[in-house]
Short mmCIF file of C-alpha atoms in Angstrom, two decimals:
data_model
loop_
_atom_site.label_atom_id
_atom_site.label_comp_id
_atom_site.label_asym_id
_atom_site.label_seq_id
_atom_site.Cartn_x
_atom_site.Cartn_y
_atom_site.Cartn_z
CA MET A 1 -22.03 -24.47 -17.10
CA VAL A 2 -19.02 -22.74 -15.57
CA ASN A 3 -20.16 -22.39 -11.95
CA GLN A 4 -23.05 -22.76 -9.51
CA LEU A 5 -24.35 -20.44 -6.83
CA LEU A 6 -25.51 -22.10 -3.63
CA TYR A 7 -28.65 -21.10 -1.80
CA GLY A 8 -28.23 -17.67 -0.21
CA GLU A 9 -25.08 -16.65 -2.09
CA SER A 10 -25.34 -13.13 -3.47
CA PHE A 11 -24.07 -11.66 -6.71
CA THR A 12 -23.84 -8.40 -8.62
CA VAL A 13 -25.37 -7.91 -12.06
CA LEU A 14 -22.73 -6.45 -14.39
CA GLU A 15 -24.73 -6.18 -17.60
CA GLU A 16 -27.84 -7.46 -19.33
CA SER A 17 -28.26 -8.77 -22.86
CA GLY A 18 -31.66 -9.97 -24.02
CA SER A 19 -32.89 -12.60 -21.58
CA TRP A 20 -29.46 -13.07 -19.99
CA SER A 21 -27.54 -11.26 -17.26
CA MET A 22 -23.80 -11.20 -16.71
CA ILE A 23 -23.27 -11.61 -12.96
CA ARG A 24 -20.32 -11.73 -10.58
CA SER A 25 -20.53 -13.72 -7.35
CA ASN A 26 -19.77 -11.64 -4.29
CA HIS A 27 -17.87 -14.33 -2.39
CA ASP A 28 -15.22 -15.18 -5.00
CA ALA A 29 -15.70 -12.64 -7.84
CA TYR A 30 -16.43 -15.40 -10.37
CA ALA A 31 -18.35 -14.12 -13.39
CA GLY A 32 -20.75 -15.78 -15.80
CA TRP A 33 -24.12 -15.52 -17.52
CA MET A 34 -27.45 -16.53 -16.00
CA GLU A 35 -31.05 -16.20 -17.12
CA SER A 36 -32.48 -12.83 -16.13
CA ALA A 37 -35.78 -14.47 -15.17
CA ILE A 38 -34.18 -15.95 -12.05
CA VAL A 39 -32.42 -12.75 -10.97
CA HIS A 40 -34.03 -11.09 -7.95
CA SER A 41 -32.73 -7.85 -6.46
CA SER A 42 -32.46 -7.34 -2.71
CA PRO A 43 -31.45 -4.45 -0.46
CA GLN A 44 -27.83 -4.78 0.60
CA GLU A 45 -28.57 -5.53 4.25
CA SER A 46 -30.60 -8.60 3.30
CA TYR A 47 -27.68 -10.42 1.71
CA ILE A 48 -25.16 -10.03 4.52
CA GLN A 49 -25.05 -13.40 6.25
CA ASP A 50 -23.00 -14.42 9.26
CA ARG A 51 -23.63 -18.14 9.46
CA ILE A 52 -23.16 -20.99 7.04
CA LEU A 53 -24.70 -24.42 6.96
CA THR A 54 -22.09 -27.09 7.40
CA SER A 55 -24.27 -30.11 6.83
CA THR A 56 -27.10 -30.99 4.50
CA CYS A 57 -30.20 -29.22 5.80
CA TYR A 58 -33.88 -29.56 4.95
CA LEU A 59 -35.96 -26.39 5.11
CA ASP A 60 -39.54 -27.44 5.71
CA ARG A 61 -41.15 -24.13 4.77
CA LEU A 62 -39.30 -24.00 1.46
CA ASN A 63 -39.59 -27.74 0.84
CA THR A 64 -35.95 -27.50 -0.18
CA LEU A 65 -32.88 -29.61 0.51
CA LEU A 66 -29.86 -27.34 0.84
CA SER A 67 -26.40 -28.52 -0.11
CA PRO A 68 -23.58 -28.05 2.42
CA GLY A 69 -22.07 -24.58 2.19
CA SER A 70 -25.38 -22.78 1.60
CA PHE A 71 -26.26 -19.59 3.44
CA ILE A 72 -29.48 -18.73 5.21
CA ASP A 73 -30.78 -15.36 6.41
CA MET A 74 -32.39 -15.06 9.84
CA LYS A 75 -34.28 -12.12 11.25
CA ILE A 76 -34.58 -12.08 15.03
CA PRO A 77 -36.92 -9.68 16.87
CA GLU A 78 -35.08 -7.18 19.05
CA SER A 79 -36.80 -8.56 22.15
CA LEU A 80 -35.28 -12.01 21.61
CA SER A 81 -31.75 -13.34 21.70
CA CYS A 82 -30.19 -16.57 20.51
CA HIS A 83 -26.85 -18.32 20.45
CA PHE A 84 -25.13 -19.72 17.38
CA PRO A 85 -22.33 -22.27 17.67
CA ASN A 86 -19.07 -21.40 15.93
CA PRO A 87 -19.73 -22.24 12.27
CA GLU A 88 -16.04 -22.80 11.54
CA LEU A 89 -15.00 -26.44 11.67
CA THR A 90 -11.61 -27.89 12.49
CA ILE A 91 -9.70 -29.44 9.60
CA SER A 92 -10.60 -32.96 10.76
CA GLU A 93 -14.27 -32.03 11.14
CA ALA A 94 -14.34 -30.46 7.68
CA LEU A 95 -12.68 -33.50 6.11
CA ASN A 96 -15.22 -35.77 7.78
CA LEU A 97 -18.05 -33.57 6.52
CA ILE A 98 -16.66 -33.56 2.98
CA SER A 99 -16.27 -37.34 2.95
CA LYS A 100 -19.70 -37.95 4.50
CA ASN A 101 -21.57 -35.70 2.08
CA PHE A 102 -19.52 -35.85 -1.13
CA LEU A 103 -17.91 -39.29 -1.49
CA ASN A 104 -19.14 -40.88 -4.75
CA VAL A 105 -20.85 -37.66 -5.87
CA PRO A 106 -20.42 -37.50 -9.68
CA TYR A 107 -17.97 -35.07 -11.25
CA LEU A 108 -19.71 -32.08 -12.79
CA TRP A 109 -17.81 -29.25 -14.47
CA GLY A 110 -18.70 -26.09 -12.54
CA GLY A 111 -20.59 -28.06 -9.88
CA ARG A 112 -20.58 -27.19 -6.18
CA THR A 113 -23.35 -29.39 -4.74
CA VAL A 114 -24.02 -32.96 -3.63
CA PHE A 115 -25.61 -33.55 -7.04
CA GLY A 116 -22.34 -32.86 -8.85
CA VAL A 117 -19.05 -31.15 -8.05
CA ASP A 118 -15.71 -30.44 -9.69
CA CYS A 119 -12.25 -30.55 -8.13
CA SER A 120 -11.94 -26.86 -7.26
CA GLY A 121 -15.56 -26.66 -6.14
CA LEU A 122 -14.79 -29.40 -3.61
CA SER A 123 -11.68 -27.65 -2.28
CA GLN A 124 -13.52 -24.32 -2.13
CA LEU A 125 -16.32 -25.86 -0.06
CA PHE A 126 -13.86 -27.65 2.22
CA LEU A 127 -12.11 -24.40 3.07
CA ARG A 128 -15.44 -22.59 3.48
CA PHE A 129 -16.34 -25.13 6.17
CA CYS A 130 -13.10 -24.09 7.91
CA GLY A 131 -14.08 -20.42 7.69
CA LEU A 132 -11.94 -19.44 4.69
CA HIS A 133 -13.32 -18.09 1.42
CA ILE A 134 -11.09 -18.76 -1.59
CA MET A 135 -11.17 -18.33 -5.35
CA ARG A 136 -13.09 -20.67 -7.65
CA ASP A 137 -10.71 -22.29 -10.14
CA ALA A 138 -7.77 -24.57 -9.35
CA SER A 139 -5.35 -22.23 -11.14
CA GLU A 140 -6.56 -19.32 -9.01
CA GLN A 141 -6.43 -21.35 -5.81
CA SER A 142 -2.84 -22.36 -6.59
CA ASP A 143 -1.78 -18.70 -6.22
CA MET A 144 -3.08 -18.57 -2.64
CA GLY A 145 -1.45 -19.64 0.62
CA PHE A 146 2.19 -20.67 0.83
CA THR A 147 4.12 -23.54 -0.71
CA ILE A 148 4.79 -26.57 1.49
CA PRO A 149 7.62 -29.11 0.97
CA PHE A 150 6.21 -32.53 0.20
CA GLU A 151 7.67 -34.08 3.35
CA GLU A 152 5.88 -31.48 5.51
CA LEU A 153 2.36 -32.11 4.23
CA LYS A 154 -0.49 -32.09 6.73
CA LEU A 155 -4.18 -32.91 6.57
CA GLY A 156 -6.13 -30.22 4.74
CA ASP A 157 -3.26 -29.04 2.56
CA LEU A 158 -4.07 -28.63 -1.13
CA LEU A 159 -2.16 -30.51 -3.82
CA PHE A 160 -2.05 -29.06 -7.32
CA PHE A 161 -1.47 -30.96 -10.54
CA HIS A 162 -0.39 -29.90 -14.02
CA ASN A 163 -0.90 -31.03 -17.60
CA ASP A 164 1.79 -31.64 -20.23
CA LYS A 165 2.20 -27.87 -20.63
CA TYR A 166 2.68 -27.45 -16.86
CA LYS A 167 -0.58 -25.58 -16.50
CA ILE A 168 -2.44 -26.18 -13.23
CA ILE A 169 -5.58 -28.15 -14.07
CA HIS A 170 -6.49 -30.07 -10.91
CA VAL A 171 -6.57 -29.77 -7.13
CA ALA A 172 -6.97 -32.37 -4.37
CA ILE A 173 -7.17 -32.23 -0.58
CA VAL A 174 -4.78 -34.18 1.65
CA PHE A 175 -7.07 -36.59 3.51
CA ALA A 176 -4.55 -38.95 5.10
CA GLU A 177 -0.80 -39.52 5.04
CA THR A 178 -0.85 -41.10 1.58
CA GLN A 179 -4.40 -40.31 0.46
CA VAL A 180 -6.23 -37.38 -1.07
CA ILE A 181 -9.91 -36.76 -1.59
CA HIS A 182 -10.71 -35.23 -4.96
CA ALA A 183 -13.28 -35.03 -7.74
CA SER A 184 -12.23 -36.91 -10.86
CA GLY A 185 -14.95 -39.02 -12.46
CA LYS A 186 -16.54 -38.89 -9.03
CA VAL A 187 -15.43 -37.80 -5.58
CA HIS A 188 -13.21 -40.52 -4.16
CA LEU A 189 -10.11 -41.25 -2.11
CA ALA A 190 -6.90 -41.92 -4.01
CA ASN A 191 -3.27 -42.67 -3.27
CA PHE A 192 -0.55 -40.13 -4.04
CA ASP A 193 3.20 -39.64 -3.89
CA GLN A 194 5.68 -37.04 -5.12
CA THR A 195 4.98 -38.01 -8.72
CA GLY A 196 1.23 -37.66 -8.52
CA ILE A 197 -2.05 -39.47 -7.96
CA TYR A 198 -1.91 -43.10 -8.95
CA ILE A 199 -4.13 -46.13 -9.34
CA HIS A 200 -1.28 -48.62 -9.43
CA SER A 201 2.44 -48.09 -8.88
CA ASN A 202 3.04 -47.48 -12.58
CA SER A 203 -0.28 -45.87 -13.49
CA TYR A 204 -0.52 -42.15 -12.65
CA THR A 205 -3.67 -40.17 -13.39
CA HIS A 206 -2.47 -36.70 -12.31
CA ASN A 207 1.00 -35.14 -12.32
CA PHE A 208 1.98 -33.45 -9.06
CA ALA A 209 3.10 -29.81 -9.30
CA PHE A 210 3.27 -28.43 -5.75
CA ALA A 211 1.41 -28.24 -2.45
CA LYS A 212 -0.10 -25.20 -0.75
CA ARG A 213 -1.23 -24.56 2.82
CA LEU A 214 -4.08 -22.11 3.26
CA LEU A 215 -5.06 -23.00 6.81
CA ASN A 216 -3.15 -22.39 10.02
CA THR A 217 -2.71 -25.82 11.56
CA ILE A 218 -1.02 -24.65 14.75
#
């Protein structure tokens, strides 16, 4: 599995081959194959959504538990009106939501739900809660925003980490002055410094490359 679509996310079918369809998600242009049997076409107006769920929600009629970040469609008769609160959270609110719903969730390559999530899926969801849609993979996310000196880090900044070939392979979210929240083994809080993420002072698990800011904190 390379990726997951959350409830209500739309996609475009690029090609079909046997019982499989090559699709591209409309929110981040990520492509992959899915079984054609679960592909359902909709008129364009039905997949334009304005509101996102920012907490785990149970839909009684569907008997379905939706993971944070899912979309829902609502049709309101012209004779009625309703008010929606601003769906965009502050950085602190989004960090609290991420920690409340995802701490100890197991790592799953390509995952984006409370049943399993990977590092870039977690950062993508965090920024969605703040109203920003970003790319899927850590390497793609590292090309976004602007670079921040280590001493100027703020909550919500993204930290990127490289392998021995200096390729970006991991991303974490600044959660506190010396802590990040990230998905590695499971979603957890970890200490970091300018060298990387560490368990003990001489035991580093991820090598720090640079930090990026994608959100306006002013």
